[in-house]
Coordinates of C-alpha atoms and ligand atoms in Angstrom, one line a residue:
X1143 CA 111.9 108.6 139.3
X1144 CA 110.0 108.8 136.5
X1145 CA 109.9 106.2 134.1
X1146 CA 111.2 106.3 130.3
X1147 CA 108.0 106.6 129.3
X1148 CA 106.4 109.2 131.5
X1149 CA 109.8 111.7 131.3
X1150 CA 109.9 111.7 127.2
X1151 CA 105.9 112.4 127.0
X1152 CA 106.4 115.6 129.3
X1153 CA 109.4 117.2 127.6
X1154 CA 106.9 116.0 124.0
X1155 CA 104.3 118.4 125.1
X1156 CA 106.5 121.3 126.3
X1157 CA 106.7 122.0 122.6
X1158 CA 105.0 119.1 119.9
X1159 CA 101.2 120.0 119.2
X1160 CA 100.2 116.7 117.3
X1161 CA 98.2 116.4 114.5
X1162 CA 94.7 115.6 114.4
X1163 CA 94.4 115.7 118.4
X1164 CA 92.4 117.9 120.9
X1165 CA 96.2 118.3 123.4
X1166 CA 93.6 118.4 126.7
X1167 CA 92.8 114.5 126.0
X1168 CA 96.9 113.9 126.9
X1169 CA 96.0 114.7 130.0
X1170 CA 94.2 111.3 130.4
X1171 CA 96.0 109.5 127.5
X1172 CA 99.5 109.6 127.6
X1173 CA 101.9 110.2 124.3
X1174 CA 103.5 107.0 123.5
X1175 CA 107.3 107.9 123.0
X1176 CA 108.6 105.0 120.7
X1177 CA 112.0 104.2 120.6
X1178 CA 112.6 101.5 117.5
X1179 CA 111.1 99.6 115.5
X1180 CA 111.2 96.4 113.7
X1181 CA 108.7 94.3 111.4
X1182 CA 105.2 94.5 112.6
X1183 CA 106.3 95.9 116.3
X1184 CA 107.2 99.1 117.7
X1185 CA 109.2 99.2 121.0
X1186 CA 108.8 102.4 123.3
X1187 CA 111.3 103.5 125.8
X1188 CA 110.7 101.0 128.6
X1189 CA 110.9 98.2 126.2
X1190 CA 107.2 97.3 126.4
X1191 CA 106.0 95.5 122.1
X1192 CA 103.2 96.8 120.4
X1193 CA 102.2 95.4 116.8
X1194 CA 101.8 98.1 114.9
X1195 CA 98.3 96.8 113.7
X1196 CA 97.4 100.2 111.7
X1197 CA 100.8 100.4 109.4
X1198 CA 101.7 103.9 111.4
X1199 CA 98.6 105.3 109.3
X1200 CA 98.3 103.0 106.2
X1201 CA 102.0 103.8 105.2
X1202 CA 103.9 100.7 106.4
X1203 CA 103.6 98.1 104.2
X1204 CA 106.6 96.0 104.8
X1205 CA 107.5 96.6 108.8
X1206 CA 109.6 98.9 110.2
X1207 CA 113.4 98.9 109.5
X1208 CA 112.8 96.5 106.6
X1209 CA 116.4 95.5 105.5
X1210 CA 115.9 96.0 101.7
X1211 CA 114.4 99.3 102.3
X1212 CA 116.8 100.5 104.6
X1213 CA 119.8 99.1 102.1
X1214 CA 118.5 101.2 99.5
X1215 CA 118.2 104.3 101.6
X1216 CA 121.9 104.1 102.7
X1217 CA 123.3 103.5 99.4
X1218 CA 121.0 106.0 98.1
X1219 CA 122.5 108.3 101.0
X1220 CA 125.8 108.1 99.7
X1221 CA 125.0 109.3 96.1
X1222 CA 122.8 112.2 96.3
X1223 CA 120.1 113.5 98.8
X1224 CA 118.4 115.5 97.0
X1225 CA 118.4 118.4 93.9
X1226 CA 115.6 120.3 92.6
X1227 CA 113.1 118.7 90.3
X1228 CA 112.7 121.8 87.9
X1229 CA 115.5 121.3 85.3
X1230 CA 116.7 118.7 87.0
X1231 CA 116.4 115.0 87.4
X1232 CA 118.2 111.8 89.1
X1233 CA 118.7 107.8 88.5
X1234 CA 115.7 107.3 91.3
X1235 CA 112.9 109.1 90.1
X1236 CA 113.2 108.1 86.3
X1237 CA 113.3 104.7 87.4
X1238 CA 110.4 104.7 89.6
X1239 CA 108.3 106.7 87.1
X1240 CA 108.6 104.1 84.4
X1241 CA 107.9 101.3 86.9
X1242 CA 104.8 103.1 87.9
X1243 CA 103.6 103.7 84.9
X1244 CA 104.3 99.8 83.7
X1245 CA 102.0 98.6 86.3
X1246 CA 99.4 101.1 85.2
X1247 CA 96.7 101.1 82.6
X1248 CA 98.9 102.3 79.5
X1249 CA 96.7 105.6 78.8
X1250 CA 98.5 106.8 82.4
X1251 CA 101.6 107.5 81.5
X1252 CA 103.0 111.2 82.9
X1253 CA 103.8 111.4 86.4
X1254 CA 103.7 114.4 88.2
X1255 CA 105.0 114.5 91.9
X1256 CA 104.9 116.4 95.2
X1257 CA 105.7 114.9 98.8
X1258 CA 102.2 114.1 100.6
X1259 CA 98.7 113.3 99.8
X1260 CA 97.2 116.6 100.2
X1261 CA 99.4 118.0 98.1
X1262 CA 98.6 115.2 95.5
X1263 CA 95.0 115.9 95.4
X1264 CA 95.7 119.6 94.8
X1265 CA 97.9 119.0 91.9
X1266 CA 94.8 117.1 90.4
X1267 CA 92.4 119.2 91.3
X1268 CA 94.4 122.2 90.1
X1269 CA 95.8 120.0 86.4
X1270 CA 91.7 119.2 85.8
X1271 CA 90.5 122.6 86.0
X1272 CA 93.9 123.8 84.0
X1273 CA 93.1 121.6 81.4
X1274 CA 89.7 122.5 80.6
X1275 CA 90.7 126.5 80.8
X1276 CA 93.7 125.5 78.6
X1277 CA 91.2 123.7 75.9
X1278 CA 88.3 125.3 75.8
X1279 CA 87.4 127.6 73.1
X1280 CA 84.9 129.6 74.7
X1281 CA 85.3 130.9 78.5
X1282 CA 85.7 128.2 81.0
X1283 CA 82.6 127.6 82.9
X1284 CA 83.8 124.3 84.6
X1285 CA 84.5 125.7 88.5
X1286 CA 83.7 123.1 90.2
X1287 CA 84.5 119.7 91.8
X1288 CA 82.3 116.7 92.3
X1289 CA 82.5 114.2 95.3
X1290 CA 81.3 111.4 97.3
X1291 CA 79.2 112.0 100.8
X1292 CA 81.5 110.6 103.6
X1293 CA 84.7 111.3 101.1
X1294 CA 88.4 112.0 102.5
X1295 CA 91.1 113.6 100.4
X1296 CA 92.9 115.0 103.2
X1297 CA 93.5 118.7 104.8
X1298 CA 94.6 121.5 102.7
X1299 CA 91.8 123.7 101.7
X1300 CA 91.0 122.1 98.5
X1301 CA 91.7 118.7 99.5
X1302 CA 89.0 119.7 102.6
X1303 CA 86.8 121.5 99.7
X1304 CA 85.6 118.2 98.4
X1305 CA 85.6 116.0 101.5
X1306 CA 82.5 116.0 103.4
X1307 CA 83.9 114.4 106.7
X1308 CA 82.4 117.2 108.8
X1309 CA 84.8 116.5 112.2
X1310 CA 87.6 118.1 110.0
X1311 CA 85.5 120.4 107.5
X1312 CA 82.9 122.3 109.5
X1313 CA 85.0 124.6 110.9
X1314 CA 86.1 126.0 107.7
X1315 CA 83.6 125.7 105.7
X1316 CA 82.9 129.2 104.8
X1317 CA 86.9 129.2 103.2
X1318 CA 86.3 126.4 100.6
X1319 CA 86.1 126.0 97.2
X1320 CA 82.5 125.1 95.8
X1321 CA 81.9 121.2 95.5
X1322 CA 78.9 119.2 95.2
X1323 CA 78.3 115.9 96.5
X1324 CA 76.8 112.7 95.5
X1325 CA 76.0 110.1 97.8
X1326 CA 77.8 106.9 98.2
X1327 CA 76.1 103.8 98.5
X1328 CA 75.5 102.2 102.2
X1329 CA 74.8 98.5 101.5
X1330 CA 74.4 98.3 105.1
X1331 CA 71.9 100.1 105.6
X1332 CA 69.8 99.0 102.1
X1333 CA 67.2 96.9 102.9
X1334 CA 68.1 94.8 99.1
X1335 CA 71.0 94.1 101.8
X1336 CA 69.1 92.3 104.3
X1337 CA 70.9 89.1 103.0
X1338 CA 73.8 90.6 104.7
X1339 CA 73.3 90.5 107.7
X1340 CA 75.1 87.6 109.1
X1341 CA 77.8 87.5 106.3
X1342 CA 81.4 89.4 106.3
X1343 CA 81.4 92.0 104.1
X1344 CA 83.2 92.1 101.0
X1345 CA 83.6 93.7 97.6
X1346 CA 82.4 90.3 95.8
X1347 CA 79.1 90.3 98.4
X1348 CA 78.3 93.4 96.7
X1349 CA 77.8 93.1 92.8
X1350 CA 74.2 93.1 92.6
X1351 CA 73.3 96.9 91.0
X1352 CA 70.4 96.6 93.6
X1353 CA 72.6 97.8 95.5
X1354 CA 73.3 101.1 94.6
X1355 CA 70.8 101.7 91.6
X1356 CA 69.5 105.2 94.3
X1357 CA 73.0 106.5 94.3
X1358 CA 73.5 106.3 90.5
X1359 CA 69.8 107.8 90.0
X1360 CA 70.8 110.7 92.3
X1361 CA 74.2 111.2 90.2
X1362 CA 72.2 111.3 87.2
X1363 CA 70.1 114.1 88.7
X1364 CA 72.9 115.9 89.6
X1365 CA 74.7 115.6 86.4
X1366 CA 71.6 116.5 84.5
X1367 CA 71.8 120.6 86.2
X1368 CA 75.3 121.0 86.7
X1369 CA 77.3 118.6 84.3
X1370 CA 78.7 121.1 82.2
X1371 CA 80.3 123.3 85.3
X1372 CA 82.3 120.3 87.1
X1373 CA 85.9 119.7 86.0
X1374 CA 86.5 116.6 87.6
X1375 CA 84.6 113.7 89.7
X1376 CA 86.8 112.7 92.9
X1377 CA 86.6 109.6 93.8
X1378 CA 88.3 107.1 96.4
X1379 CA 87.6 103.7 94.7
X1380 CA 86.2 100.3 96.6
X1381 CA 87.3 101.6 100.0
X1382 CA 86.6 105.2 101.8
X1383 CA 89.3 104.6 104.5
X1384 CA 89.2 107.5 106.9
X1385 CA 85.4 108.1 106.1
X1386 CA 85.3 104.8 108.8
X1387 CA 86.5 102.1 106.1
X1388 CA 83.4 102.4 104.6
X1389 CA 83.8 99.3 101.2
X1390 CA 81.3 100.0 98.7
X1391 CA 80.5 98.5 95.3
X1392 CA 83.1 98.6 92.2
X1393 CA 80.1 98.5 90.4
X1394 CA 78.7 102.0 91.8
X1395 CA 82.5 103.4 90.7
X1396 CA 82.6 101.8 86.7
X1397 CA 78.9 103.0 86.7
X1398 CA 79.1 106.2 88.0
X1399 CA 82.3 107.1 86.2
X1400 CA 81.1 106.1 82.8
X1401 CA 78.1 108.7 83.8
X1402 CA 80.4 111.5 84.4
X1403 CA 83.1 110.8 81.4
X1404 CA 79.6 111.3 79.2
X1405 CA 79.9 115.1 80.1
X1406 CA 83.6 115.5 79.7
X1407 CA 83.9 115.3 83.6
X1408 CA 87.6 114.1 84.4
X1409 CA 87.8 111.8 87.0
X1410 CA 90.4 111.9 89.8
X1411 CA 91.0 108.3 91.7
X1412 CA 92.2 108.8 95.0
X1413 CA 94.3 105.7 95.5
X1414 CA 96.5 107.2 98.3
X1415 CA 95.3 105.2 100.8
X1416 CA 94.3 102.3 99.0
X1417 CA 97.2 102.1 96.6
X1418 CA 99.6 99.3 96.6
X1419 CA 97.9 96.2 97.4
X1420 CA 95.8 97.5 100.2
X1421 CA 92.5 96.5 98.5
X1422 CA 93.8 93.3 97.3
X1423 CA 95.1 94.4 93.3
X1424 CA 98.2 96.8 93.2
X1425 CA 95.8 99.5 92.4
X1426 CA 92.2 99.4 93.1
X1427 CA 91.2 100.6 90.0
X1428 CA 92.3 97.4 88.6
X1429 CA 89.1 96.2 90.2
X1430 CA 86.8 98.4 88.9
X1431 CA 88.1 98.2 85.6
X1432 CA 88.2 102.2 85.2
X1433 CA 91.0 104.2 83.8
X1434 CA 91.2 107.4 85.7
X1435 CA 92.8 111.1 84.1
X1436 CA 94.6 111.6 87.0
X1437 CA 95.4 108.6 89.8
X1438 CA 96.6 110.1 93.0
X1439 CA 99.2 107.8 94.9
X1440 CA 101.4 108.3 98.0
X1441 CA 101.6 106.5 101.5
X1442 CA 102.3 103.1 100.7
X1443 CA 104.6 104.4 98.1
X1444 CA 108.0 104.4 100.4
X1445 CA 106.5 101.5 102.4
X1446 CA 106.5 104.7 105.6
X1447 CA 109.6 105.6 104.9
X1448 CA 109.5 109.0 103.5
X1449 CA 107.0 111.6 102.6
X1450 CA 106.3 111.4 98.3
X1451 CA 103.3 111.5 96.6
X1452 CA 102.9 111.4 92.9
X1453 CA 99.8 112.3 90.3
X1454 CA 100.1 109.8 87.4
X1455 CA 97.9 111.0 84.6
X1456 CA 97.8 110.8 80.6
X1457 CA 99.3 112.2 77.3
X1458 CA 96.2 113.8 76.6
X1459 CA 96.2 115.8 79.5
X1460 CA 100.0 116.5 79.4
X1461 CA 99.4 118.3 76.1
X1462 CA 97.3 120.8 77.2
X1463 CA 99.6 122.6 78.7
X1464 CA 102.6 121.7 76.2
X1465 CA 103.2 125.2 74.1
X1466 CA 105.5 127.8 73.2
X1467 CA 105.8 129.6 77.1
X1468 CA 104.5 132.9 75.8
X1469 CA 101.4 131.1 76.0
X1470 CA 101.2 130.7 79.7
X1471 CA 100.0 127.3 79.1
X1472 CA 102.5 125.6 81.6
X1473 CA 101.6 124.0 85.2
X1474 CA 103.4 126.0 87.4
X1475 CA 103.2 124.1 90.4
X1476 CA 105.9 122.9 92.8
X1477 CA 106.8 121.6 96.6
X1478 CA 111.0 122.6 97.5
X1479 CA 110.6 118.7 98.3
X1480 CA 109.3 117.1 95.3
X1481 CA 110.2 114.2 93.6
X1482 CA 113.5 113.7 96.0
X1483 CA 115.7 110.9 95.7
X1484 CA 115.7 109.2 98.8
X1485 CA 112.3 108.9 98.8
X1486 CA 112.2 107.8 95.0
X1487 CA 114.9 105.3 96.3
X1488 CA 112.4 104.0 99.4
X1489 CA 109.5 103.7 96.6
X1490 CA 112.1 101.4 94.0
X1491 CA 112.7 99.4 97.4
X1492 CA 109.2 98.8 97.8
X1493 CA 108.5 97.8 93.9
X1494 CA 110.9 95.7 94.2
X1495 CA 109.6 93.1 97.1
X1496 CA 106.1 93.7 95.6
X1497 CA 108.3 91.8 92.8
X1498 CA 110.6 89.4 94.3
X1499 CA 108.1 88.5 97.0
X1500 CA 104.8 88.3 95.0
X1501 CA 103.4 89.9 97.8
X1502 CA 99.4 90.6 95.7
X1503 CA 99.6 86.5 95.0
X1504 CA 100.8 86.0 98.9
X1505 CA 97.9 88.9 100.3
X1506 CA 95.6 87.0 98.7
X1507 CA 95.9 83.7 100.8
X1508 CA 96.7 86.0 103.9
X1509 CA 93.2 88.0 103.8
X1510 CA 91.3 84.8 103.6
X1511 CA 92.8 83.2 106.4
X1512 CA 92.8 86.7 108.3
X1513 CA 89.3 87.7 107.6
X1514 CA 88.2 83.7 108.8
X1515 CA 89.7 84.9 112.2
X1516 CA 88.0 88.3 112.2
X1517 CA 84.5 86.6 111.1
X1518 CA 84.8 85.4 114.7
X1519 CA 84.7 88.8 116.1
X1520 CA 80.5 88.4 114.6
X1521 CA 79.0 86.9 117.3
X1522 CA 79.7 89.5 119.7
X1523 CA 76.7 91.6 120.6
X1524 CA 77.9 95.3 120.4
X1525 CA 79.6 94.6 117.1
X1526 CA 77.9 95.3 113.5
X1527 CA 78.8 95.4 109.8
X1528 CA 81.9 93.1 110.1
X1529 CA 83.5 93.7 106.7
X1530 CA 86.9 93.6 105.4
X1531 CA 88.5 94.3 101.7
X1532 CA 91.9 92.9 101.0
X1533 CA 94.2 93.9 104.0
X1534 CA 91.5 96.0 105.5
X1535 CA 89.7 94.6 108.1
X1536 CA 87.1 96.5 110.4
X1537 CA 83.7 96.5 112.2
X1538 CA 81.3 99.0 114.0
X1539 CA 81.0 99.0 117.9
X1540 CA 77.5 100.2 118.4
X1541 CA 78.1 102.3 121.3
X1542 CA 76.6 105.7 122.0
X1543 CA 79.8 106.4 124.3
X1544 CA 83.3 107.6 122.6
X1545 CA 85.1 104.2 122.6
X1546 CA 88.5 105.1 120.8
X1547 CA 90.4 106.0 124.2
X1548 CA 89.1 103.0 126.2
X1549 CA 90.3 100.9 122.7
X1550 CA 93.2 102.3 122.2
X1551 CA 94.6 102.3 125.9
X1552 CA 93.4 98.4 126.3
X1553 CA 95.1 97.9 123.3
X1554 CA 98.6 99.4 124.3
X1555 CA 98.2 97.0 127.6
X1556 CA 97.8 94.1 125.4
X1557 CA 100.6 94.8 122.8
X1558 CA 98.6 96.1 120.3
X1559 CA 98.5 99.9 118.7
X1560 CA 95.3 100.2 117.4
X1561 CA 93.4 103.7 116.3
X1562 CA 89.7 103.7 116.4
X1563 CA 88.1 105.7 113.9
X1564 CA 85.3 106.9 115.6
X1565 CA 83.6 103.7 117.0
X1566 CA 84.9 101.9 113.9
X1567 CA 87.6 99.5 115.3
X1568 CA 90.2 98.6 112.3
X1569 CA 93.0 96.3 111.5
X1570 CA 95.3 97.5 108.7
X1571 CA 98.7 95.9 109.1
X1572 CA 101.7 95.6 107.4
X1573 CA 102.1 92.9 104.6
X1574 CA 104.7 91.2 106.6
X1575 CA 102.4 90.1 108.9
X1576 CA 101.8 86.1 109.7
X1577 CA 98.6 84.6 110.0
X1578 CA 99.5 83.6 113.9
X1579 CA 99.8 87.4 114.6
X1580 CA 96.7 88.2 113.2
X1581 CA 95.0 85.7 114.9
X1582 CA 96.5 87.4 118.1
X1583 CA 95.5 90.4 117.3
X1584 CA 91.8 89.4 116.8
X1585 CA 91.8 87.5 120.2
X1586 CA 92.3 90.5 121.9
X1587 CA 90.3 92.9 119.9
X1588 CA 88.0 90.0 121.1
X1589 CA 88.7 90.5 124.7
X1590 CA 88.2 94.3 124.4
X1591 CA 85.1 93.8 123.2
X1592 CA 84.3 91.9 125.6
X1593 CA 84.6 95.0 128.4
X1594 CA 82.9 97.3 125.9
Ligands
LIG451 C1 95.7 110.2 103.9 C2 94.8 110.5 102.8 C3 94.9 111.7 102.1 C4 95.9 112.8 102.5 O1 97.2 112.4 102.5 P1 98.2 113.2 103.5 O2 99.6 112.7 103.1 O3 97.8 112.8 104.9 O4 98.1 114.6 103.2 C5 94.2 111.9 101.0 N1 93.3 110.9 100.6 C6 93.2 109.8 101.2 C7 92.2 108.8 100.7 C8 93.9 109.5 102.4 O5 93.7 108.4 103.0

């Protein structure tokens, strides 16, 4: 007989081809079928407990099955599932737009949605070039898109247009739209860093400009020849999650922003995966004290509960494309699923135990005492740049081998789902987490360390 397990994972692969996964390495690494799930753990079908120590992909903020969440969905269930967003609207979304926009920078104050990231980025990618052919007088010249080396905006063609994570672009390179980037600073590797070395990084180790005065010289350079042809600068701020967690300074992102609004140069924040709390503020770009044209939101947003994505951006740009419709002014862009209500009703769920939990004031005291724990992980030989930004944690296993399988199946063994990204090993739980978990979940990141 075979187990639970082992039976679900072969009828899986008779028909599922997962996302982001070369199928041949299931035939060493079996498909984890999972069964339910509640707070931080996730149970598979013969019982076995794994904390879910990447939030099922930076969406979970608040567990699985949360009880206010799931409260929400069912009453929202009984009311209405969901009606078109063109001509139409519902109770859900107008309530979550105004909320989102009270805990923004007043200047944002139009929200746009669709249902995933991807889609989120195109919508600002598509709104900043709309804009300028909508305003300027003479013909648009402004074609192209400016980003940062070792970016992620996700996988639709323009989304992949202005990353520069080559495992995911090369391939298609010669279907994308034209993008220039400009490199991000690597305190690691600066030798103004050296001071470094031994400490955790962390967004308030990095203010000094030494740090990134190269980067801001090489933006300038590239501003200088093709300023007047870029519509918008796209940007994740503090943290560049999937490029390996990479944190760089806030610094770099007020500077290198106030460069590019100098040449009319919109500039896009990509907060979808560190939106809502993961850097430590609600929004990172509370931070770096920059108000973005268009901030591009979605994971976190239904704490994992449903696909939504929304593009929050600013009266100016909304009346661009405000006119009589002869004028073919209007942004006509749409997804069958935007804007629906159970998922507006997820994202009020999550607003509110941001609220009634003061979960930013209670992260705060939770990173400290988990990044004291991960600081531990320093000492061991194979690991490097030990850094961690609000509720992400994560270090570099200097390895010439591919270490993500070996980490991942160790990890299952040990109760723990973890996700290498390349040989960066990450911790990126939920917000429910307690200190004592944490501090589990380091010991044995330890351990497998240890047979690295
Ligand atoms: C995940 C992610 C995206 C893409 O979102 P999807 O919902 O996966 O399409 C875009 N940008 C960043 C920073 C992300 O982390």
């Amino acid at each position: 007989m075979l187990d639970s397990n082992t039976a679900m994972a072969a009828q899986d692969l008779a028909h599922i081809w997962h996302p982001c996964t070369q199928m041949k390495d299931h035939e060493q690494l079996p498909i984890v079928p999972i069964k339910r799930g509640e707070g931080i753990y996730v149970y598979d079908m013969n019982g076995h407990k794994y904390i879910d120590c990447i939030s099922s992909w930076w969406v979970n903020l608040f567990g699985h099955c949360n009880p206010t969440i799931n409260a929400a969905l069912e009453s929202q269930l009984k009311e209405l599932e969901h009606i078109l967003l063109a001509g139409f609207t519902h109770q859900p979304i107008i309530k979550l737009s105004r909320r989102l926009c009270e805990l923004l920078p007043p200047q944002l104050n139009k929200c746009f949605y669709a249902d995933n990231g991807s889609s989120a980025i195109e919508v600002a990618l598509k709104m900043s070039f709309h804009y300028h052919y909508n305003t300027a007088s003479h013909l648009q010249k402004r074609t192209k898109f400016l980003s940062l080396t070792n970016a992620y905006h996700g996988e639709t063609l323009g989304a992949l247009s202005i990353g520069d994570l080559g495992l995911y672009k090369q391939t298609y390179m010669p279907l994308l739209l034209e993008n220039i980037t400009t490199p991000v600073p690597y305190v690691q590797s600066n030798k103004a860093a050296q001071d470094l070395k031994d400490t955790i990084i962390e967004p308030a180790n990095l203010q000094e400009s030494a740090y990134y005065e190269a980067e801001l010289n090489a933006l300038g350079a590239i501003l200088t020849r093709y300023g007047e042809e870029i519509c918008a600068f796209v940007l994740e701020p503090l943290v560049q999650c999937a490029g390996s967690m990479h944190i760089y300074p806030k610094g770099f992102v007020q500077k290198a922003c106030a460069m590019c609004a100098e040449y009319g140069i919109h500039i896009i924040f990509d907060e979808i995966a560190v939106g809502f709390g993961r850097t430590g503020s609600m929004f990172a770009l509370e931070q770096c004290g920059v108000v973005p044209d268009f901030l591009c939101l979605s994971k976190g947003i239904t704490g994992g509960y449903m696909p939504l994505s929304v593009v929050v951006t600013s009266d100016v740009i909304y009346e661009a494309f405000y006119a009589p419709y002869e004028e073919h002014k209007a942004f006509l862009h749409s997804h069958s699923y935007t804007g629906n209500p159970l998922a507006c009703s997820a994202a009020n769920a999550v607003l509110d135990i941001f609220e009634q939990e003061h979960i930013i004031k209670r992260n705060a005291t939770l990173s400290q005492a988990i990044a004291t724990h991960w600081h531990t992980l320093q000492t061991h030989p194979k690991v490097e740049n030990l850094r961690y930004c609000g509720m992400i944690f994560a270090l570099d296993v200097r390895s010439t081998k591919r270490i993500a399988p070996f980490v991942m199946t160790q990890g299952l063994q040990r109760g723990i789902l973890l996700r290498p990204l390349g040989n960066t090993i990450y911790f990126m739980p939920p917000y429910i987490i307690t200190e004592e978990e944490a501090k589990y979940v380091v010991e044995q990141i330890g351990k497998i360390l240890e047979m690295l």
